[in-house]
XYZ file of C-alpha atoms in Angstrom:
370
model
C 25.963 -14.141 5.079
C 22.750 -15.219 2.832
C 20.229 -14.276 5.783
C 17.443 -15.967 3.115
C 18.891 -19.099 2.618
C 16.707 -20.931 4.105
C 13.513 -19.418 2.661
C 14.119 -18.013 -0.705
C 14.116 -19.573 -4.539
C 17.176 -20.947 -5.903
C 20.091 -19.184 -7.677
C 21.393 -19.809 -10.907
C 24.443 -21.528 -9.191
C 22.406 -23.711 -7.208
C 20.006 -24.858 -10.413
C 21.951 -27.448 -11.877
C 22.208 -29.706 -8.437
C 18.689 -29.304 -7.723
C 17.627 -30.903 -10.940
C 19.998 -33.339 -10.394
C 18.526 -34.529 -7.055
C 15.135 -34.273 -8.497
C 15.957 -36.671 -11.371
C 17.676 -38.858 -8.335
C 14.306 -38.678 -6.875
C 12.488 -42.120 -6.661
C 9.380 -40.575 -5.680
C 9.316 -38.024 -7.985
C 10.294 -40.019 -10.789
C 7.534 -41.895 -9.951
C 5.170 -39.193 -9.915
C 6.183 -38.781 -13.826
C 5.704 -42.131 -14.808
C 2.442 -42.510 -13.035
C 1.087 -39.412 -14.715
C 3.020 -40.327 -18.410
C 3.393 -44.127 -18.896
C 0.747 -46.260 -19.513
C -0.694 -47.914 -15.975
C 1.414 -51.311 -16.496
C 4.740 -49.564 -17.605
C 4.538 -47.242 -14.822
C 4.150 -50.298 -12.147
C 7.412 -51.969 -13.612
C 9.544 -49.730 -11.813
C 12.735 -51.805 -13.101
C 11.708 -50.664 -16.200
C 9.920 -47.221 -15.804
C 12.237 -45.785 -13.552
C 15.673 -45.940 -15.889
C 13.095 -44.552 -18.786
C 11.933 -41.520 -17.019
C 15.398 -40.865 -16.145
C 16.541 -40.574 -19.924
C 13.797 -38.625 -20.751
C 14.176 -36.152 -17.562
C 17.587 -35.708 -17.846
C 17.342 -35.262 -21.439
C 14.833 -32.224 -21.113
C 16.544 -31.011 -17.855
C 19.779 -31.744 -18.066
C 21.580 -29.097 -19.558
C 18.822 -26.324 -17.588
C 21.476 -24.145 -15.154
C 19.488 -21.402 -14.938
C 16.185 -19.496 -13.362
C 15.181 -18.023 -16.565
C 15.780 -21.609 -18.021
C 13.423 -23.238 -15.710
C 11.283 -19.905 -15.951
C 10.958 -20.769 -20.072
C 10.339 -24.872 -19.164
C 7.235 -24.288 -16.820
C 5.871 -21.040 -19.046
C 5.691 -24.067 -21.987
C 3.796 -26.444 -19.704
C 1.825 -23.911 -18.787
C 0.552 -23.369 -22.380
C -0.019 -26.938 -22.773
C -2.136 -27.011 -19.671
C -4.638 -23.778 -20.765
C -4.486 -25.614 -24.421
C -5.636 -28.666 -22.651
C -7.669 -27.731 -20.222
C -9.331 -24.622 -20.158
C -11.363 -22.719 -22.606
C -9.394 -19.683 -22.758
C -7.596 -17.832 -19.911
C -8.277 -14.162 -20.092
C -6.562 -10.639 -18.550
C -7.549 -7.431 -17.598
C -5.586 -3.944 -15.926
C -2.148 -5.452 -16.917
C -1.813 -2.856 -19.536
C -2.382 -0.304 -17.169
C 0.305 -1.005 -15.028
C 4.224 -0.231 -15.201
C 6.562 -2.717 -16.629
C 9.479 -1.712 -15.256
C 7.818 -1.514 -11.435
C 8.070 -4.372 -9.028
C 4.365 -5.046 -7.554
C 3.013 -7.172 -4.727
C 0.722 -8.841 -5.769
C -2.062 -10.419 -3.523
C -5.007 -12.450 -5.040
C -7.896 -14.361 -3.872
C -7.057 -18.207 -3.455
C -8.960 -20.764 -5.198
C -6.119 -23.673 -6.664
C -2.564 -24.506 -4.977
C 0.058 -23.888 -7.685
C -2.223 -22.581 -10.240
C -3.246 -18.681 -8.982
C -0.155 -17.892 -8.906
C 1.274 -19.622 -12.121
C -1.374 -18.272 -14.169
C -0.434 -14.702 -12.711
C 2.845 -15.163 -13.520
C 1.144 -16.253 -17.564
C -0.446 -13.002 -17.525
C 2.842 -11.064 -17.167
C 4.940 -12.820 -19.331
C 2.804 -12.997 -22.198
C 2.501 -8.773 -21.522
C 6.784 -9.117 -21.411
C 6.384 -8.247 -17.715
C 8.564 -10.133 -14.938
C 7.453 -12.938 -13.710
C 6.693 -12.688 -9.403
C 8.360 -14.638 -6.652
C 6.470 -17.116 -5.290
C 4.882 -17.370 -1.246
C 4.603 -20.848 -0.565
C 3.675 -22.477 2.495
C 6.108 -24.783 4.699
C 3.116 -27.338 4.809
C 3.016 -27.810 1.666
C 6.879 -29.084 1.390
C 6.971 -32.026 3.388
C 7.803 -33.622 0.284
C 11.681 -33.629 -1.112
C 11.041 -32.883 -4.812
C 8.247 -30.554 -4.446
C 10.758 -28.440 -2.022
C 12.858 -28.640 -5.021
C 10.607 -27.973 -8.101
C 8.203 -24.993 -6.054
C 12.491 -23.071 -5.126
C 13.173 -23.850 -8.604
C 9.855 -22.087 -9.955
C 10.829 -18.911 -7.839
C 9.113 -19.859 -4.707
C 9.928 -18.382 -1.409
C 8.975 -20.401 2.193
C 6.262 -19.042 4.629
C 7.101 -20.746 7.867
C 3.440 -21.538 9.123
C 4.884 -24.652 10.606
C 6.157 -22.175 13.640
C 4.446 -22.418 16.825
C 6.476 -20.964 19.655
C 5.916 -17.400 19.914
C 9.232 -16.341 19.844
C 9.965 -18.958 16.521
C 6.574 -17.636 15.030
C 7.894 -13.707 15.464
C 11.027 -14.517 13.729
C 9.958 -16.032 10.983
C 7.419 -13.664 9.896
C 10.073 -10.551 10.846
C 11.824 -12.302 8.355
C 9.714 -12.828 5.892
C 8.442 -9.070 6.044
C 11.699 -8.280 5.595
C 12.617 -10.886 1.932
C 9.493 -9.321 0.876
C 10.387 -5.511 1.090
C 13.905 -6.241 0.139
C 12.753 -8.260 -3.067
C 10.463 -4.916 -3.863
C 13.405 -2.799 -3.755
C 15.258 -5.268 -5.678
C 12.855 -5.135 -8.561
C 11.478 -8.452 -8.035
C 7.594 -8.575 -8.031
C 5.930 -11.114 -5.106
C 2.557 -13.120 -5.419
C 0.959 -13.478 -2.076
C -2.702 -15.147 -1.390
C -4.589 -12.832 0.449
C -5.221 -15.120 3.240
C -3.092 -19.080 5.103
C -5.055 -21.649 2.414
C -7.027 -21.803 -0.179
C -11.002 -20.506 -0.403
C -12.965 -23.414 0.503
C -16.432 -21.872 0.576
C -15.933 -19.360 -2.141
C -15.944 -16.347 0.525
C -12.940 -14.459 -0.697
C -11.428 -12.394 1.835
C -7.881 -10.917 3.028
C -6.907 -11.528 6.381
C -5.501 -8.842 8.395
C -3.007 -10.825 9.817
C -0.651 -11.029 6.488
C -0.695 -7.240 6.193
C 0.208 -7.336 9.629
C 3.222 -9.551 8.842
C 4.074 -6.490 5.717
C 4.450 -4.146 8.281
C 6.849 -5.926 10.134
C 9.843 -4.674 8.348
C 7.597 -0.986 8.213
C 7.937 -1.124 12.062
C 11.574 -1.900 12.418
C 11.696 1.313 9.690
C 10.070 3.575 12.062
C 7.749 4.242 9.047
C 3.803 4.611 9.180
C 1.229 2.061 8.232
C 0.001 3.892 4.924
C 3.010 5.392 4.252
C 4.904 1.656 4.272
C 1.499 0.313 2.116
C 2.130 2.970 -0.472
C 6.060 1.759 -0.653
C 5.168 -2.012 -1.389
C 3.004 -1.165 -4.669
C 0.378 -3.567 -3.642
C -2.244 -4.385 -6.323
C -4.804 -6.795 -5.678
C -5.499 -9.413 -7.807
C -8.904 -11.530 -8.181
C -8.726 -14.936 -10.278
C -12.123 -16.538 -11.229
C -12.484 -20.055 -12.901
C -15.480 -21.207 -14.953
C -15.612 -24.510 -12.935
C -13.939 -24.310 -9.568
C -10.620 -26.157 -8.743
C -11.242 -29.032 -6.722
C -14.657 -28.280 -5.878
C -15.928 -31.655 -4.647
C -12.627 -31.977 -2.113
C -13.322 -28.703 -1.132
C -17.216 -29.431 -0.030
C -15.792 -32.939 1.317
C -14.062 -30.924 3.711
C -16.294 -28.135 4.772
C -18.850 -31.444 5.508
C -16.739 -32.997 7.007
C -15.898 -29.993 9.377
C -19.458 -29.357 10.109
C -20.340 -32.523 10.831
C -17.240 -33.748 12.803
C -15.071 -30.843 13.521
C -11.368 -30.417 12.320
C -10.522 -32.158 9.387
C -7.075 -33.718 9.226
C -5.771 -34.022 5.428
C -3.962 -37.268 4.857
C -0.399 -38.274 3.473
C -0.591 -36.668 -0.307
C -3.919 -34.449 -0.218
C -2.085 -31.675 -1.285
C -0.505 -33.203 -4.086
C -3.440 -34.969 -5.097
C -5.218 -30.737 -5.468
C -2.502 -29.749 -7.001
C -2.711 -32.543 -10.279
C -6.218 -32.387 -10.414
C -5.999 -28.702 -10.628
C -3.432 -29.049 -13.603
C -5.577 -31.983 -15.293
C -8.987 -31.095 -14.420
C -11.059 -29.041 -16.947
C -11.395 -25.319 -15.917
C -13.957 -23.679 -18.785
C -12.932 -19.899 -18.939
C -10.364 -18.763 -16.392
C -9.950 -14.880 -16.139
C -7.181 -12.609 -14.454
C -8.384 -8.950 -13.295
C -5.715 -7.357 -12.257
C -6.532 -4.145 -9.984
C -5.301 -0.548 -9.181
C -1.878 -0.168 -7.232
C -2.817 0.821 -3.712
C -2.622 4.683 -2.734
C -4.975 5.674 -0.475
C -4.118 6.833 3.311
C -5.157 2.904 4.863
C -4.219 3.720 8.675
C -4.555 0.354 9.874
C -4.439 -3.434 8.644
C -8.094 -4.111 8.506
C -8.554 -0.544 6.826
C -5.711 -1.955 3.786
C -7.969 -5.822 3.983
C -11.282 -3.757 2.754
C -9.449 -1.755 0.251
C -7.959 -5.076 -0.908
C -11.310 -7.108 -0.976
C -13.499 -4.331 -2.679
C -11.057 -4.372 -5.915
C -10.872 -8.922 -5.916
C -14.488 -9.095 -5.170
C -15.781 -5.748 -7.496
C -13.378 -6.768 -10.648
C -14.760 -10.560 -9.788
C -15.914 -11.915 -13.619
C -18.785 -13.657 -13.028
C -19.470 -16.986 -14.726
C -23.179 -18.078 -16.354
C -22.533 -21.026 -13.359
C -22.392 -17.738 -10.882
C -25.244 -16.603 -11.718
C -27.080 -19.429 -12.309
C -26.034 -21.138 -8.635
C -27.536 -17.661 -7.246
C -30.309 -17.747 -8.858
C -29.591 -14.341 -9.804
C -31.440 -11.969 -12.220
C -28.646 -12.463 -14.976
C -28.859 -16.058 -14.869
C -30.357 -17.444 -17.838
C -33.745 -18.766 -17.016
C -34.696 -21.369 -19.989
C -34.279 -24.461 -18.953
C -33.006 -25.537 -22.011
C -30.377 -23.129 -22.561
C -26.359 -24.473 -23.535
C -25.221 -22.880 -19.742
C -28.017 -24.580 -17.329
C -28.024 -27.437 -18.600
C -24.238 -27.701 -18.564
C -24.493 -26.398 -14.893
C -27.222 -29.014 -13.856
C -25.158 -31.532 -15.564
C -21.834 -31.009 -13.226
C -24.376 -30.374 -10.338
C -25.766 -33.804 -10.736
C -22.281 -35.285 -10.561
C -21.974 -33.677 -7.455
C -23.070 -36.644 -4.383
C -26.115 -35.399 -3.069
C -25.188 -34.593 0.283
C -22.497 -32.396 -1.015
C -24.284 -30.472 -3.975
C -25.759 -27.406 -1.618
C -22.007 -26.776 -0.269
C -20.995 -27.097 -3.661
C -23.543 -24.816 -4.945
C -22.760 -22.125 -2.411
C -19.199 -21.906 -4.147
C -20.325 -20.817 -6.864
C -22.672 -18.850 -5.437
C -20.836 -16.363 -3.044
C -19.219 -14.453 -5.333
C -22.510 -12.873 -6.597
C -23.883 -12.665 -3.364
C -20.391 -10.567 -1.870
C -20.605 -8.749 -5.256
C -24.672 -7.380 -4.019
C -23.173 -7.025 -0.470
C -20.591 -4.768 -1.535
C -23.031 -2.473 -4.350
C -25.362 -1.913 -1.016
């Protein structure tokens, strides 16, 4: 019995049909021509349609493998940092093992991105690239079910409400994670359900609760299980945030009118402009593996947050949205006006919520040094 089935990446042996039903995928075919094909082409989808196909199943065709599909994204990958950032950056990777399975778990600024530039990071240092945590809300579309367990993507089950469902799940989940550990497969986990919206990075202390799931069934104690999962935090910092101006949309729109309901395609809509939108320097710090004696959950979220929000790299827009010492003060300088000019893109209503984005990461940096 596969007791993952229903929540972990694809197999080799199961490659070749998912990239068949992709390919057989209207919508996702689509998707590709919208994004490829000149505006006119793409609407003719007698014609557009049959073309992407060729040129999918040309690329894909012959792919019947995880390391295949592993090689495909890692060159896409390269296209997008070519394209669209000004250099992606890493630091601690050389200090860690690679031949040891980690958990990773990062701050959470972009959808797909965080964790596809982690997994950047440790191939280009010949390190193994991480299994994926993925929320079920994000996969209420066919083909991204398929491309995210085709990318070595693993299901969180947030969609489970009844107590009984909701214990389950995450007992299970606890339990792919340990036994993917052991396995020698690393994990990427985002320190808390959704992305950073305000730019307040913090863990919450209900996923290490979920961790010790599988430490309680063990009869094992809290630190003791911590120290057996290898955790090392992770904290990912981009020039010019991800999807800033959606971001401040919704924290306005919470403030001003409570919840905020996304509609039909939000998510996919982040997740292109955070492949297409320009991201100025992006850097990786990757921390210490966790050893110290952390008794209890919240104890492990501190020891998390102090290494994301100390090893932090700070921006010129950081600075200069905290009107912090550092920032540069001449008004005419390359990095305030550059700052000022995205700022005055910004609608006005949204540019202090905007602002503050940038902003909290200096400020939790000066919390933290008190």
């Amino acid at each position: 019995m596969d007791k993952y089935a229903d929540i972990r990446p694809y197999n080799d042996d199961e490659v070749a049909a998912a990239v068949a039903r992709l390919i057989a995928d209207n919508a996702f075919v689509d998707l590709i021509a919208k994004h490829n094909l000149p505006a006119w082409l793409a609407s003719l989808r007698l014609i557009s349609r049959p073309l992407v196909r060729r040129q999918l199943q040309r690329k894909w065709g012959q792919v019947s493998s995880v390391e295949q599909v592993q090689l495909e994204v890692v060159h896409y990958l390269e296209q997008i940092v070519n394209n669209t950032t000004a250099k992606v950056t890493f630091s601690g990777l050389d200090e860690l093992d690679k031949n040891q399975a980690y958990l990773f778990i990062s701050n959470h600024r972009d959808i797909v991105l965080d964790p596809a530039l982690v997994n950047f990071g440790l191939h280009q240092h010949d390190m193994n690239t991480v299994r994926i945590a993925i929320g079920d809300n994000l996969l209420q579309i066919p083909y991204i079910t398929e491309l995210m367990r085709l990318n070595k993507s693993f299901i969180v089950k947030r969609s489970a409400k009844a107590p009984k469902e909701m214990l389950k799940a995450l007992t299970q989940l606890s339990a792919y994670i340990y036994d993917s550990l052991s396995e020698g497969h690393s994990i990427w986990i985002a320190q808390r359900e959704g992305r950073t919206k305000d730019g307040f990075d913090q863990t919450d202390p209900a996923l290490l609760k979920m961790l010790q799931l599988n430490g309680r069934k063990q009869k094992k104690d809290f630190a003791e299980y911590v120290r057996e999962l290898k955790i090392v935090p992770v904290s990912i910092s981009y020039q010019y945030e991800p999807c800033a101006l959606s971001k401040a949309k919704e924290l306005y729109h919470k403030k001003h009118h409570g919840e905020y309901v996304k509609s039909a395609g939000e998510d996919i809509e982040s997740i292109v402009e955070g492949f297409t939108s320009d991201k100025g320097h992006v850097h990786l710090a990757f921390g210490q593996p966790i050893s110290c004696d952390c008794s209890t959950p919240e104890d492990l979220a501190k020891t998390i947050d102090k290494q994301i929000v100390e090893s932090f790299y700070l921006h010129p827009g950081n600075y200069i949205a905290a009107k912090h010492a550092n920032a540069v003060v001449d008004s005419e300088s390359k990095d305030v006006k550059a700052f000022a000019e995205r700022m005055e893109a910004i609608p006005e209503h949204l540019r202090d919520l905007v602002t503050a984005i940038y902003a909290k990461p200096v400020l939790r940096k000066e919390e933290m040094d008190r």
